[in-house]
Structures are given as structure tokens and as C-alpha cells.
mmCIF file of C-alpha atoms in Angstrom:
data_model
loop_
_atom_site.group_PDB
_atom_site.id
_atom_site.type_symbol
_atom_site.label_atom_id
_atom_site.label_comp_id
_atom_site.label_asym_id
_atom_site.label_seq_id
_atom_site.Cartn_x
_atom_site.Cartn_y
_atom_site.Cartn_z
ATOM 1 C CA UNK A 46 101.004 81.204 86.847
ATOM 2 C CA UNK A 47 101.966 79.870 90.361
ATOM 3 C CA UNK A 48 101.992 76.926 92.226
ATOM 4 C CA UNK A 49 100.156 75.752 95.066
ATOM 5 C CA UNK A 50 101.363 74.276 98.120
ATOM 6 C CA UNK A 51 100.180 71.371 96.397
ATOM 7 C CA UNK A 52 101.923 71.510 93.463
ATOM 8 C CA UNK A 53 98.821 72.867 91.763
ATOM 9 C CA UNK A 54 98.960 75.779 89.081
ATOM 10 C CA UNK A 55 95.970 78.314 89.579
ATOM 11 C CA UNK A 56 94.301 80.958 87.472
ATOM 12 C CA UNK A 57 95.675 84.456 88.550
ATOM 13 C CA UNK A 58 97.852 83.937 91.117
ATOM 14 C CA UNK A 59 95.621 82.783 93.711
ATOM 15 C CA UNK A 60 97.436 80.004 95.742
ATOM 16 C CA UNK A 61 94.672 77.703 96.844
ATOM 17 C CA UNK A 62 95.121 74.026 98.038
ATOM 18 C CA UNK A 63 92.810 71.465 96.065
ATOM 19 C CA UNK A 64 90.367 69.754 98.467
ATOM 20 C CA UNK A 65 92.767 66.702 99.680
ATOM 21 C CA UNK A 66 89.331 64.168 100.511
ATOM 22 C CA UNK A 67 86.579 64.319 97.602
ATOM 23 C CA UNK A 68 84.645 60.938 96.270
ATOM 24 C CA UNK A 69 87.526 60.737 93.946
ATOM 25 C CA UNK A 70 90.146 60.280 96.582
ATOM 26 C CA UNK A 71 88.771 57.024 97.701
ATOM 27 C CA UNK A 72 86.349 55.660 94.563
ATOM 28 C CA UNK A 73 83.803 53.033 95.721
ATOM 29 C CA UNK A 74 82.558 51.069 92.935
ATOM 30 C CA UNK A 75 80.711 47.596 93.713
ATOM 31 C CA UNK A 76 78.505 44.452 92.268
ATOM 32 C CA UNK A 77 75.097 43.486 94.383
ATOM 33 C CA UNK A 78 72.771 41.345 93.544
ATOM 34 C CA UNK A 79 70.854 44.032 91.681
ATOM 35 C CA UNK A 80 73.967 44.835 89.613
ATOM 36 C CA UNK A 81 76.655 47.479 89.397
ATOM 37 C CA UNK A 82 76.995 50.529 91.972
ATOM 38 C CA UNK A 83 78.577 53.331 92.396
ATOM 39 C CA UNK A 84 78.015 56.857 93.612
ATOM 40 C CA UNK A 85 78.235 58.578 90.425
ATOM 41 C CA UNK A 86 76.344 61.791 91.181
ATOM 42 C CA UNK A 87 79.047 62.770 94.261
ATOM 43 C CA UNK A 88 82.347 61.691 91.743
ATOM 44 C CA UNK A 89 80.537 64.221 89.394
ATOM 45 C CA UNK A 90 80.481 66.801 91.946
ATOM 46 C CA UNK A 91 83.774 65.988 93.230
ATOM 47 C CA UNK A 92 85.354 65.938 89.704
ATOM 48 C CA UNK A 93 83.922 68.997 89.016
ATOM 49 C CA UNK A 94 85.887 70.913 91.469
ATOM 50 C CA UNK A 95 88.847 68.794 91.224
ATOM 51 C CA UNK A 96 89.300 70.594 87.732
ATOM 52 C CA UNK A 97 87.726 74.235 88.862
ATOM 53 C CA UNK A 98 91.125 74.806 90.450
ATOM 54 C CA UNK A 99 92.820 74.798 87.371
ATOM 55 C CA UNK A 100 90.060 76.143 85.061
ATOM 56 C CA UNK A 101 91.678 79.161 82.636
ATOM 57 C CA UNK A 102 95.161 78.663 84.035
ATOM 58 C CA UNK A 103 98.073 80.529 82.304
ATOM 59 C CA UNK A 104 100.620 79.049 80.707
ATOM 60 C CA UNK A 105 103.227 81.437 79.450
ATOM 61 C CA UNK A 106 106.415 80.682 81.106
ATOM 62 C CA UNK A 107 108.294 77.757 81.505
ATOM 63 C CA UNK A 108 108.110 77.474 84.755
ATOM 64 C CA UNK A 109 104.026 77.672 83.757
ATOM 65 C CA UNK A 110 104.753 74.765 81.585
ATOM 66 C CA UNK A 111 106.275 72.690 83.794
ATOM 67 C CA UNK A 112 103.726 72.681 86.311
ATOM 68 C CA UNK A 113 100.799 72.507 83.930
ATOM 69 C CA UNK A 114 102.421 69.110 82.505
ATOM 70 C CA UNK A 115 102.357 68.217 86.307
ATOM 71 C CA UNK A 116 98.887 68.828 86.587
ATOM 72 C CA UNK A 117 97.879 67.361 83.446
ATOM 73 C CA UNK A 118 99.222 64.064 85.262
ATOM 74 C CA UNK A 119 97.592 64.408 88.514
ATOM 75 C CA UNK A 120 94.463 64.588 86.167
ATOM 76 C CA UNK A 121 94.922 61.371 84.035
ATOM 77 C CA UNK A 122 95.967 59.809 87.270
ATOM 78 C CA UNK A 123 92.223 60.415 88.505
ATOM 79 C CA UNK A 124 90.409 59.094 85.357
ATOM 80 C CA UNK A 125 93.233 55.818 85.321
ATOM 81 C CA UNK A 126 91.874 55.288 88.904
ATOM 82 C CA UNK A 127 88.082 55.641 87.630
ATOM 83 C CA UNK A 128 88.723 53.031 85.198
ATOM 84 C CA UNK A 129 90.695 50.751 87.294
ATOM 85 C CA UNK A 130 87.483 50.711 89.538
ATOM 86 C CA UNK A 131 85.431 50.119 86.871
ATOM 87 C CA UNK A 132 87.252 47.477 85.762
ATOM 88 C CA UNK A 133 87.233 45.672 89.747
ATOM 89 C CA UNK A 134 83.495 46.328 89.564
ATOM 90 C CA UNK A 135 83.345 44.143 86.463
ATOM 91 C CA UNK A 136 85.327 41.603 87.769
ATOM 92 C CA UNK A 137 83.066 41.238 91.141
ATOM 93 C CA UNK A 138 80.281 41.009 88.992
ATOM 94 C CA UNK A 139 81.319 38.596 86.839
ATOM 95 C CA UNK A 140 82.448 36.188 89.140
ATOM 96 C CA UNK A 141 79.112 35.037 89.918
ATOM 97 C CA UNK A 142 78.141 34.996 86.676
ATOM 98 C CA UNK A 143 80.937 32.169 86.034
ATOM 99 C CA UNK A 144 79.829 29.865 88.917
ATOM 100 C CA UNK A 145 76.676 30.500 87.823
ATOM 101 C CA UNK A 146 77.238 29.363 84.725
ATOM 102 C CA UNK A 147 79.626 26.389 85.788
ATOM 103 C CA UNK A 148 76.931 25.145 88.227
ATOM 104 C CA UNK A 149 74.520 25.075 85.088
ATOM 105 C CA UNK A 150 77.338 23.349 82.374
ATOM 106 C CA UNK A 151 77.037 20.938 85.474
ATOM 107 C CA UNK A 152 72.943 20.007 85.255
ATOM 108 C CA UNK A 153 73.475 20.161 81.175
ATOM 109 C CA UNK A 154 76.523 17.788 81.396
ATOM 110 C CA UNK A 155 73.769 14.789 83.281
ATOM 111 C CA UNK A 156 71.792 15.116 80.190
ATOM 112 C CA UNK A 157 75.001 15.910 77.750
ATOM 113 C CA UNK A 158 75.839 12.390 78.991
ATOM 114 C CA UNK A 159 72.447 10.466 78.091
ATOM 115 C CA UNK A 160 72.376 12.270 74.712
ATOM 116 C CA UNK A 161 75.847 11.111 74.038
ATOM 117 C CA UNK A 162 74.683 7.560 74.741
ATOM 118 C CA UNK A 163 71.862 7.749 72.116
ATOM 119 C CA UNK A 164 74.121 8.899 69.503
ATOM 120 C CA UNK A 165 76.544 6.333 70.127
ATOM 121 C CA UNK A 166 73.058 3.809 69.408
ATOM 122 C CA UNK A 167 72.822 5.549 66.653
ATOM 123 C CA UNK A 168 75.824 5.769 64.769
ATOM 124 C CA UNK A 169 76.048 1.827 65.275
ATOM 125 C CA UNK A 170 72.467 1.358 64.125
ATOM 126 C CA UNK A 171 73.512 3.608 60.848
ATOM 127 C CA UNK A 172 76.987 1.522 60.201
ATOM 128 C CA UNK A 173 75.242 -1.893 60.614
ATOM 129 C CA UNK A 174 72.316 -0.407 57.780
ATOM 130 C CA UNK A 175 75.496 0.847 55.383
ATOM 131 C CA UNK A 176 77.069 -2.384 56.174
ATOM 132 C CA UNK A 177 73.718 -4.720 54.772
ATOM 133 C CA UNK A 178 72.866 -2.092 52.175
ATOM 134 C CA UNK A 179 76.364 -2.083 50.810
ATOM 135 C CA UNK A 180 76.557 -5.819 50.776
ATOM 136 C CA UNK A 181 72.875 -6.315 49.010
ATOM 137 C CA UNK A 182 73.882 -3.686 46.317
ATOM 138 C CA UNK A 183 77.011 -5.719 45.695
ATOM 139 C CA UNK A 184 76.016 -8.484 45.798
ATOM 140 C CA UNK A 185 73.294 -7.706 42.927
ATOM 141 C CA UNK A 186 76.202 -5.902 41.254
ATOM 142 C CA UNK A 187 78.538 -9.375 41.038
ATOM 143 C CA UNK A 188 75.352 -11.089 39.980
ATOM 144 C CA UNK A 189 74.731 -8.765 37.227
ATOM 145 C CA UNK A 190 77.752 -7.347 35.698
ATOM 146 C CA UNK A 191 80.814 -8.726 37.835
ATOM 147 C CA UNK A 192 83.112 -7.985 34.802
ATOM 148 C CA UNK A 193 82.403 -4.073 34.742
ATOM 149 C CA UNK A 194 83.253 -3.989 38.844
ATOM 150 C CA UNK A 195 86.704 -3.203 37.956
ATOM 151 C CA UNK A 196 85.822 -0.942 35.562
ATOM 152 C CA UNK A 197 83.001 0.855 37.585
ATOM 153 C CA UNK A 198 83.401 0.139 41.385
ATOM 154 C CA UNK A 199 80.504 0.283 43.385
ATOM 155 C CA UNK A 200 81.348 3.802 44.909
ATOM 156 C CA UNK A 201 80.912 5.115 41.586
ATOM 157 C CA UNK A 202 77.572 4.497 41.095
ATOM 158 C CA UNK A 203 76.605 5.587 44.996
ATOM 159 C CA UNK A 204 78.407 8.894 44.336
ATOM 160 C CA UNK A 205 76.044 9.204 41.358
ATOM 161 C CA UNK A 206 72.881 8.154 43.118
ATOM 162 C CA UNK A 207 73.859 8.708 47.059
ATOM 163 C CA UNK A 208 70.155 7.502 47.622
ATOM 164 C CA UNK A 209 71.209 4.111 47.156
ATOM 165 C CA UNK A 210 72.615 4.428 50.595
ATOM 166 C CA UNK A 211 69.850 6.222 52.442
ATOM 167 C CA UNK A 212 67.051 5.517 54.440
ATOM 168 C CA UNK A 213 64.177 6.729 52.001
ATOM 169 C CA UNK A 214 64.989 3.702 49.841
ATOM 170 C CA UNK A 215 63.634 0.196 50.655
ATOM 171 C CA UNK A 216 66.507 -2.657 49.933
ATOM 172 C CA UNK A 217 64.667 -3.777 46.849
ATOM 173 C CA UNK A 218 64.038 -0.308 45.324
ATOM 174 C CA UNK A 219 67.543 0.682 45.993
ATOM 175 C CA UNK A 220 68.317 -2.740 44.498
ATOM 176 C CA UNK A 221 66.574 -2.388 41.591
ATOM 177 C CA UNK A 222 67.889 1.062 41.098
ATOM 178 C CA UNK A 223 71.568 -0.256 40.303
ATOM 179 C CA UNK A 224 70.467 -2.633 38.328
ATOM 180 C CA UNK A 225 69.014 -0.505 36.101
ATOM 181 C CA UNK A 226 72.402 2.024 36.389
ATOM 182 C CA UNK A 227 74.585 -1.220 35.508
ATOM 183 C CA UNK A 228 72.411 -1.538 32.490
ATOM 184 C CA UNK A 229 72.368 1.553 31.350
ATOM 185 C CA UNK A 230 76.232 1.881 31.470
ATOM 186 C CA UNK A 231 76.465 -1.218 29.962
ATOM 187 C CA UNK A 232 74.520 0.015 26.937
ATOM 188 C CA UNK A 233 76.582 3.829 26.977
ATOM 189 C CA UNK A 234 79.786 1.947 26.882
ATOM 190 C CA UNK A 235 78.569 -0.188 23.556
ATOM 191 C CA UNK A 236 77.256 2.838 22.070
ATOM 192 C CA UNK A 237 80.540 5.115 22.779
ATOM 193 C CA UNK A 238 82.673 2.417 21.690
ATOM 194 C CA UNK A 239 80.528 2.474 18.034
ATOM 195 C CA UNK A 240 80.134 6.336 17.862
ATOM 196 C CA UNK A 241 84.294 6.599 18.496
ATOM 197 C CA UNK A 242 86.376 3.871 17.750
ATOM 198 C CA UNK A 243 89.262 5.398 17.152
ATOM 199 C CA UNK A 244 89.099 7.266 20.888
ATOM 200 C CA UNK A 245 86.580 4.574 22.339
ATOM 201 C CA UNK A 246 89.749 4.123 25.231
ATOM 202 C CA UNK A 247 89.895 7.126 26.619
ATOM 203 C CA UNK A 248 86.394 7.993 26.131
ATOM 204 C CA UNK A 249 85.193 4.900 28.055
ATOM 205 C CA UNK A 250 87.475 5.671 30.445
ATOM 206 C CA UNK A 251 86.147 9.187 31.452
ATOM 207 C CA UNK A 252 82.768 7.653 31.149
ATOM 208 C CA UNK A 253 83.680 5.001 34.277
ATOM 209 C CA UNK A 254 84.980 7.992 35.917
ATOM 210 C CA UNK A 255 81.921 10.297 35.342
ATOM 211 C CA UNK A 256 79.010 8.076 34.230
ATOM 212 C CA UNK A 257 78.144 10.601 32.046
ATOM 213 C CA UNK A 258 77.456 9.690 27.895
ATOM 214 C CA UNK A 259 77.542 12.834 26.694
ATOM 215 C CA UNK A 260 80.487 13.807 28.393
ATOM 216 C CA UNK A 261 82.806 10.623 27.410
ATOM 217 C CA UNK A 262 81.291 11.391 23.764
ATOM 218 C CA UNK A 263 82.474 15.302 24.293
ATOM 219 C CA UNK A 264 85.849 13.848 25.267
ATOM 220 C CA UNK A 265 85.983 11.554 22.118
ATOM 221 C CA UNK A 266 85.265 14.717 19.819
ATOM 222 C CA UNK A 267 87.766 16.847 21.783
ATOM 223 C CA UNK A 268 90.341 13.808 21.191
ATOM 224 C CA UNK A 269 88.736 13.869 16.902
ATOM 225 C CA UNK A 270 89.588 17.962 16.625
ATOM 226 C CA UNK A 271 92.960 17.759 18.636
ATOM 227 C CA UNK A 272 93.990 14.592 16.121
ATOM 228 C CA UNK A 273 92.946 16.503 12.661
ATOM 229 C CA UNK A 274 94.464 19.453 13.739
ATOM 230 C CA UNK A 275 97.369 17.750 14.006
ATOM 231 C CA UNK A 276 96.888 15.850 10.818
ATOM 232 C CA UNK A 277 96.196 18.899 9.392
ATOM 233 C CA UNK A 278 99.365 21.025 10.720
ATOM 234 C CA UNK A 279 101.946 17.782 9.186
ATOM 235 C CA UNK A 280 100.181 18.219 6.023
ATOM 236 C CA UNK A 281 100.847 21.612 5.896
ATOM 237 C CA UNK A 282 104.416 21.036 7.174
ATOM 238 C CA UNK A 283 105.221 18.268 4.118
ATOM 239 C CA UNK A 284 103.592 20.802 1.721
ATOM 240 C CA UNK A 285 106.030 24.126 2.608
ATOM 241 C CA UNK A 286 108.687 21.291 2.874
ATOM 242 C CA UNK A 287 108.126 20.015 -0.627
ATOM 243 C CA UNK A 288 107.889 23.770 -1.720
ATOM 244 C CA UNK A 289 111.184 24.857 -0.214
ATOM 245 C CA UNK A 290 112.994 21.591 -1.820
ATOM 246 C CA UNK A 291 111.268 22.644 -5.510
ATOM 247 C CA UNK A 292 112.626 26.341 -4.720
ATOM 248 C CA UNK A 293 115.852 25.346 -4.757
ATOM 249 C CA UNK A 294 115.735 22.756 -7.429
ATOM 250 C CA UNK A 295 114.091 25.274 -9.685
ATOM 251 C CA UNK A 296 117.396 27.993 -8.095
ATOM 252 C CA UNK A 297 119.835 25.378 -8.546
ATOM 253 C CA UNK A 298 118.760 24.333 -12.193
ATOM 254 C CA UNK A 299 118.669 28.279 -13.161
ATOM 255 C CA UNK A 300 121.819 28.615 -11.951
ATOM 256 C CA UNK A 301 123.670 25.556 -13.594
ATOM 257 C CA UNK A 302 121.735 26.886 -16.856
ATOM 258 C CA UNK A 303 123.357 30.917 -16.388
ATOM 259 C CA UNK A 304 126.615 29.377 -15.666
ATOM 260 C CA UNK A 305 127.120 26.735 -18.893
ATOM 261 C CA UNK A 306 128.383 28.473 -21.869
ATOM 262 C CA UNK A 307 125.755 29.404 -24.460
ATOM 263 C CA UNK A 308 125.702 27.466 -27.673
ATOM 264 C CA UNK A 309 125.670 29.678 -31.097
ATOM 265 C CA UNK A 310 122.667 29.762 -32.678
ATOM 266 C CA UNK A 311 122.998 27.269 -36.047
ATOM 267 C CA UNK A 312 121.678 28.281 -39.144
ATOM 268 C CA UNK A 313 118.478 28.284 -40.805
ATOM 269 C CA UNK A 314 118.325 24.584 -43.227
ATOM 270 C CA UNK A 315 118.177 25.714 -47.176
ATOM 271 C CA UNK A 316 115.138 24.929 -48.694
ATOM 272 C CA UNK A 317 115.143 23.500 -52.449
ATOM 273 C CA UNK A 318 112.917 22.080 -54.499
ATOM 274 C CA UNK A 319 112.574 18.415 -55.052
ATOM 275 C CA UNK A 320 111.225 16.062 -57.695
ATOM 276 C CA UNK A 321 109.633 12.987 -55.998
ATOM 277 C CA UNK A 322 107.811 10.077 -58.420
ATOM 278 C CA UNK A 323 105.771 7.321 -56.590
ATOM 279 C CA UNK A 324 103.133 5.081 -57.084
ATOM 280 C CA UNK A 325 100.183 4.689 -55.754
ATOM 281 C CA UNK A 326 96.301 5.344 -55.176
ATOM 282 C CA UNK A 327 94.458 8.496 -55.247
ATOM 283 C CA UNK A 328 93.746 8.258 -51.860
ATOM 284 C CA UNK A 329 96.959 6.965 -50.482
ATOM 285 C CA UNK A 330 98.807 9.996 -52.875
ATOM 286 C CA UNK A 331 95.943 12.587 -51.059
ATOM 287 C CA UNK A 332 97.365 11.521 -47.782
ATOM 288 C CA UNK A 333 100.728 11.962 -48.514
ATOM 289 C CA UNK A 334 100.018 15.545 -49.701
ATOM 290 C CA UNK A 335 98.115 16.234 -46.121
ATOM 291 C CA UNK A 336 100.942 14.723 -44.298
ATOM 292 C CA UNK A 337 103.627 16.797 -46.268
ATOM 293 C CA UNK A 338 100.964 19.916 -45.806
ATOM 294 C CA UNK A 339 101.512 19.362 -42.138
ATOM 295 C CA UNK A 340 105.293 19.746 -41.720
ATOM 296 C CA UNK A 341 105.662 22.340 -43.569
ATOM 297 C CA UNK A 342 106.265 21.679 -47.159
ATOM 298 C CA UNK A 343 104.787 23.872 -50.152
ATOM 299 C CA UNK A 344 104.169 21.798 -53.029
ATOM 300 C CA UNK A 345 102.081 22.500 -56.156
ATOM 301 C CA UNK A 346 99.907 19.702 -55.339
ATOM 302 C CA UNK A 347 99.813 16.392 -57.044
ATOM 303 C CA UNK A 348 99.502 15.436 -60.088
ATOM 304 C CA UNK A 349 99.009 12.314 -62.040
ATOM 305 C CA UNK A 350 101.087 11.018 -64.746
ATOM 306 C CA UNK A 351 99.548 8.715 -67.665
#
């Protein structure tokens, strides 16, 4: 492979300069009104034999490599400068697009303003109704139940029934409405403090958090199992305890008892026969004879003398 006069390496020898003007040497990309030109068909063309030059070149030597990596460059140089054209293209065309746009943020931002005044109305014509409805629900609340307020605050209830708060309520439904939810956690309270008296504190107390019977009665039982389990496990406890201290009284005794000198055996009482003269009645003698029957003693029964 050799070089051109242009630094170019060519198929078979053949030393021929690469055209020095094509539509790649100056690239003329552009934005009109329609859009985005350029003249694509003659940078084709032009690109085309920019590379026929160097189509099938040899590389074998390294002088061949050296001056294909040189051409390789020239080549990426020409597709950087494509893109860099591309790129200013974009830019001219985009920079009417912006002051388009800014010109139109402008109209928007007359009418931006007006809307902004409306919701300012608004807002103050929703905090004055939060305001009255807030005070009229309190105000039925200390009228009704003013010892559960710091027990149940006000919030509470809203949280359960947001309603209370809105719009779709009238004053005196939404009034109404509490006063039944005062009542009825009047009446849950009463009954959770007779369904768990032992627990009634802490279930009451997740009931003013939750307003929720069956949930403060859940809590009570939960309370009830974790309490007789624990009964349960100390009467277990006292029971292996009093069986480990009855263990080693039963060890201790069998010890003392294999340590203490054995006692010899005594011998068996003689047995002789005995004359014994009483008086009395038949029956009284018959019960005698029963009683000596039942410790042991042979007899030949008894007889009466004249």
C-alpha cells in the first residue's frame, strides 16, 4: 500500500489525490421557516467517493498500518463534522421555537394572573367555612359531652367522618351527625368498661384513639391471653419449683437414712398361754372375745362358769 500526496493510502498502488472540494468540505446545513435543510443527496454523492479512494486498500506492512490509522481519522473527522452541523441546524431551529414559546408563557401569564386571584378568593372563602363549621361542631360538642373533649378531641371524630367538614353537609346535618358519634362513643366506652374491667384502661384508651368497639374489645382480649399466659407460666414455675425442693428432701432424707447405722432386728415376743377370769354379761364377754379375735389372740373361746 502507498500513500498519496495527500497522505491517502490507495488500493494497488495507484497514487491518486482525493478530490480536495466535495459537499463535505464545506457542509451547509440550515433551519427555514419550513424546517430543517440540507443538501443530503450531493453529501451522499460526495461521501461516496470520499471513501472509493480507499475502498479494498491493503494493509500488510507497517508502514500500511500507519497510514490506514491516518485515514481512518480523516474519515471520523468527516462524520464529527456531519454531526457538528447537525447539531448547529438544531440549534437555529430551536431558537425560534423558544421565543416562540416565551412570547406565549407571556399571553398565559395575563390570565395565570387572574386565575391566581380567584384562587386566592377561594382559599379564603374555604378557611372562613372550616372556621364556622369547626366552631358549630364544637360548640355542640361542649354542649353535649364537654367531659369526653379531653378524652376524644374534636379532630378525632372529623378524621373518622371527614364529611363533617365538607361542603355536601348542611351545618345542621353535619351537626347532628356528631351528636350522634358523641353518643355512640359514649355508650362503647360504658359497654367496654363492663365487658373488660380488668383492661377497661387501656382498652378505652385505644378506643379514643381509634373509635373503633371492636377493636378496643380485641385489645382487651389480647391484654386477657397475654395476662393468663403469664399466670399460667408462674404456676408452672412454683410447681417445678416445689418439685425440685421435694427432690431433694426426698434425696436428702434417703441419704441421712443409708448413712445412720442399722438397728438389729429384736426378737420375735414368746407367746404363752394365759388364764384370765372376769365377770360379766354374755354380750359384754362376746365382745371381748371379738376384740381379742382382732389382735391376734387364739383362744378356745369362752366359756361360762356356774
Amino acid at each position: 500500500m502507498q500513500e498519496t500526496n495527500e497522505g491517502r493510502a490507495v488500493p494497488g498502488g495507484a497514487a491518486e489525490p482525493v478530490p480536495a472540494v466535495s459537499a463535505l468540505s464545506v457542509i451547509e446545513m440550515g433551519a427555514t421557516s419550513g424546517g430543517l435543510s440540507a443538501d443530503f443527496e450531493a453529501m451522499k454523492v460526495a461521501a461516496r467517493s470520499y471513501v472509493s479512494k480507499v475502498v479494498g486498500m491493503d494493509i500488510v506492512t507497517d508502514e500500511d498500518r500507519k497510514a490506514a490509522r491516518k485515514i481512518r481519522a480523516d474519515l471520523n473527522s468527516k462524520v464529527e463534522a456531519i454531526e457538528n452541523a447537525r447539531k448547529d441546524a438544531f440549534r437555529a431551529y430551536d431558537a425560534p421555537k423558544e421565543a416562540f414559546k416565551a412570547k406565549c408563557e407571556e399571553v398565559k401569564a395575563v390570565i395565570k394572573e387572574q386565575i391566581a386571584i380567584i384562587d386566592g378568593r377561594l382559599k379564603e372563602l374555604d378557611d372562613e367555612f372550616a372556621a364556622a363549621r369547626k366552631a358549630a361542631l364544637l360548640a355542640e360538642y361542649e354542649a353535649q359531652a364537654p367531659d369526653l373533649i379531653s378524652a376524644i378531641p374534636l379532630k378525632r371524630f372529623i378524621e373518622r367522618e371527614p364529611a363533617l367538614m365538607g361542603r355536601s353537609w348542611s351545618e345542621t346535618k353535619a351537626v347532628s351527625k356528631l351528636g350522634q358519634m358523641i353518643a355512640t362513643a359514649v355508650s362503647d366506652r360504658e359497654a367496654i368498661r363492663a365487658a373488660a374491667p380488668k383492661f377497661a384502661t387501656a382498652a378505652d384508651k385505644h378506643y379514643c384513639e381509634h373509635l373503633d368497639l371492636s377493636g378496643a374489645l380485641a385489645e382487651a382480649k389480647r391484654l386477657a391471653d397475654e395476662a393468663e399466659a403469664r399466670e399460667r407460666h408462674a404456676e408452672q414455675m412454683q410447681r417445678e419449683a416445689e418439685d425440685r425442693v421435694a427432690r431433694a428432701m426426698a434425696q436428702a432424707k434417703a441419704a441421712e437414712g443409708a448413712s445412720a447405722p442399722r438397728r438389729p432386728k429384736s426378737s420375735a415376743p414368746e407367746v404363752r398361754e394365759w388364764d384370765f377370769r372376769f365377770r360379766a354379761t354374755k354380750a359384754q364377754a362376746t365382745m371381748i372375745a371379738e376384740y381379742a379375735k382382732s389382735i391376734g389372740v387364739v383362744s378356745d373361746g369362752i366359756k361360762g362358769v356356774a
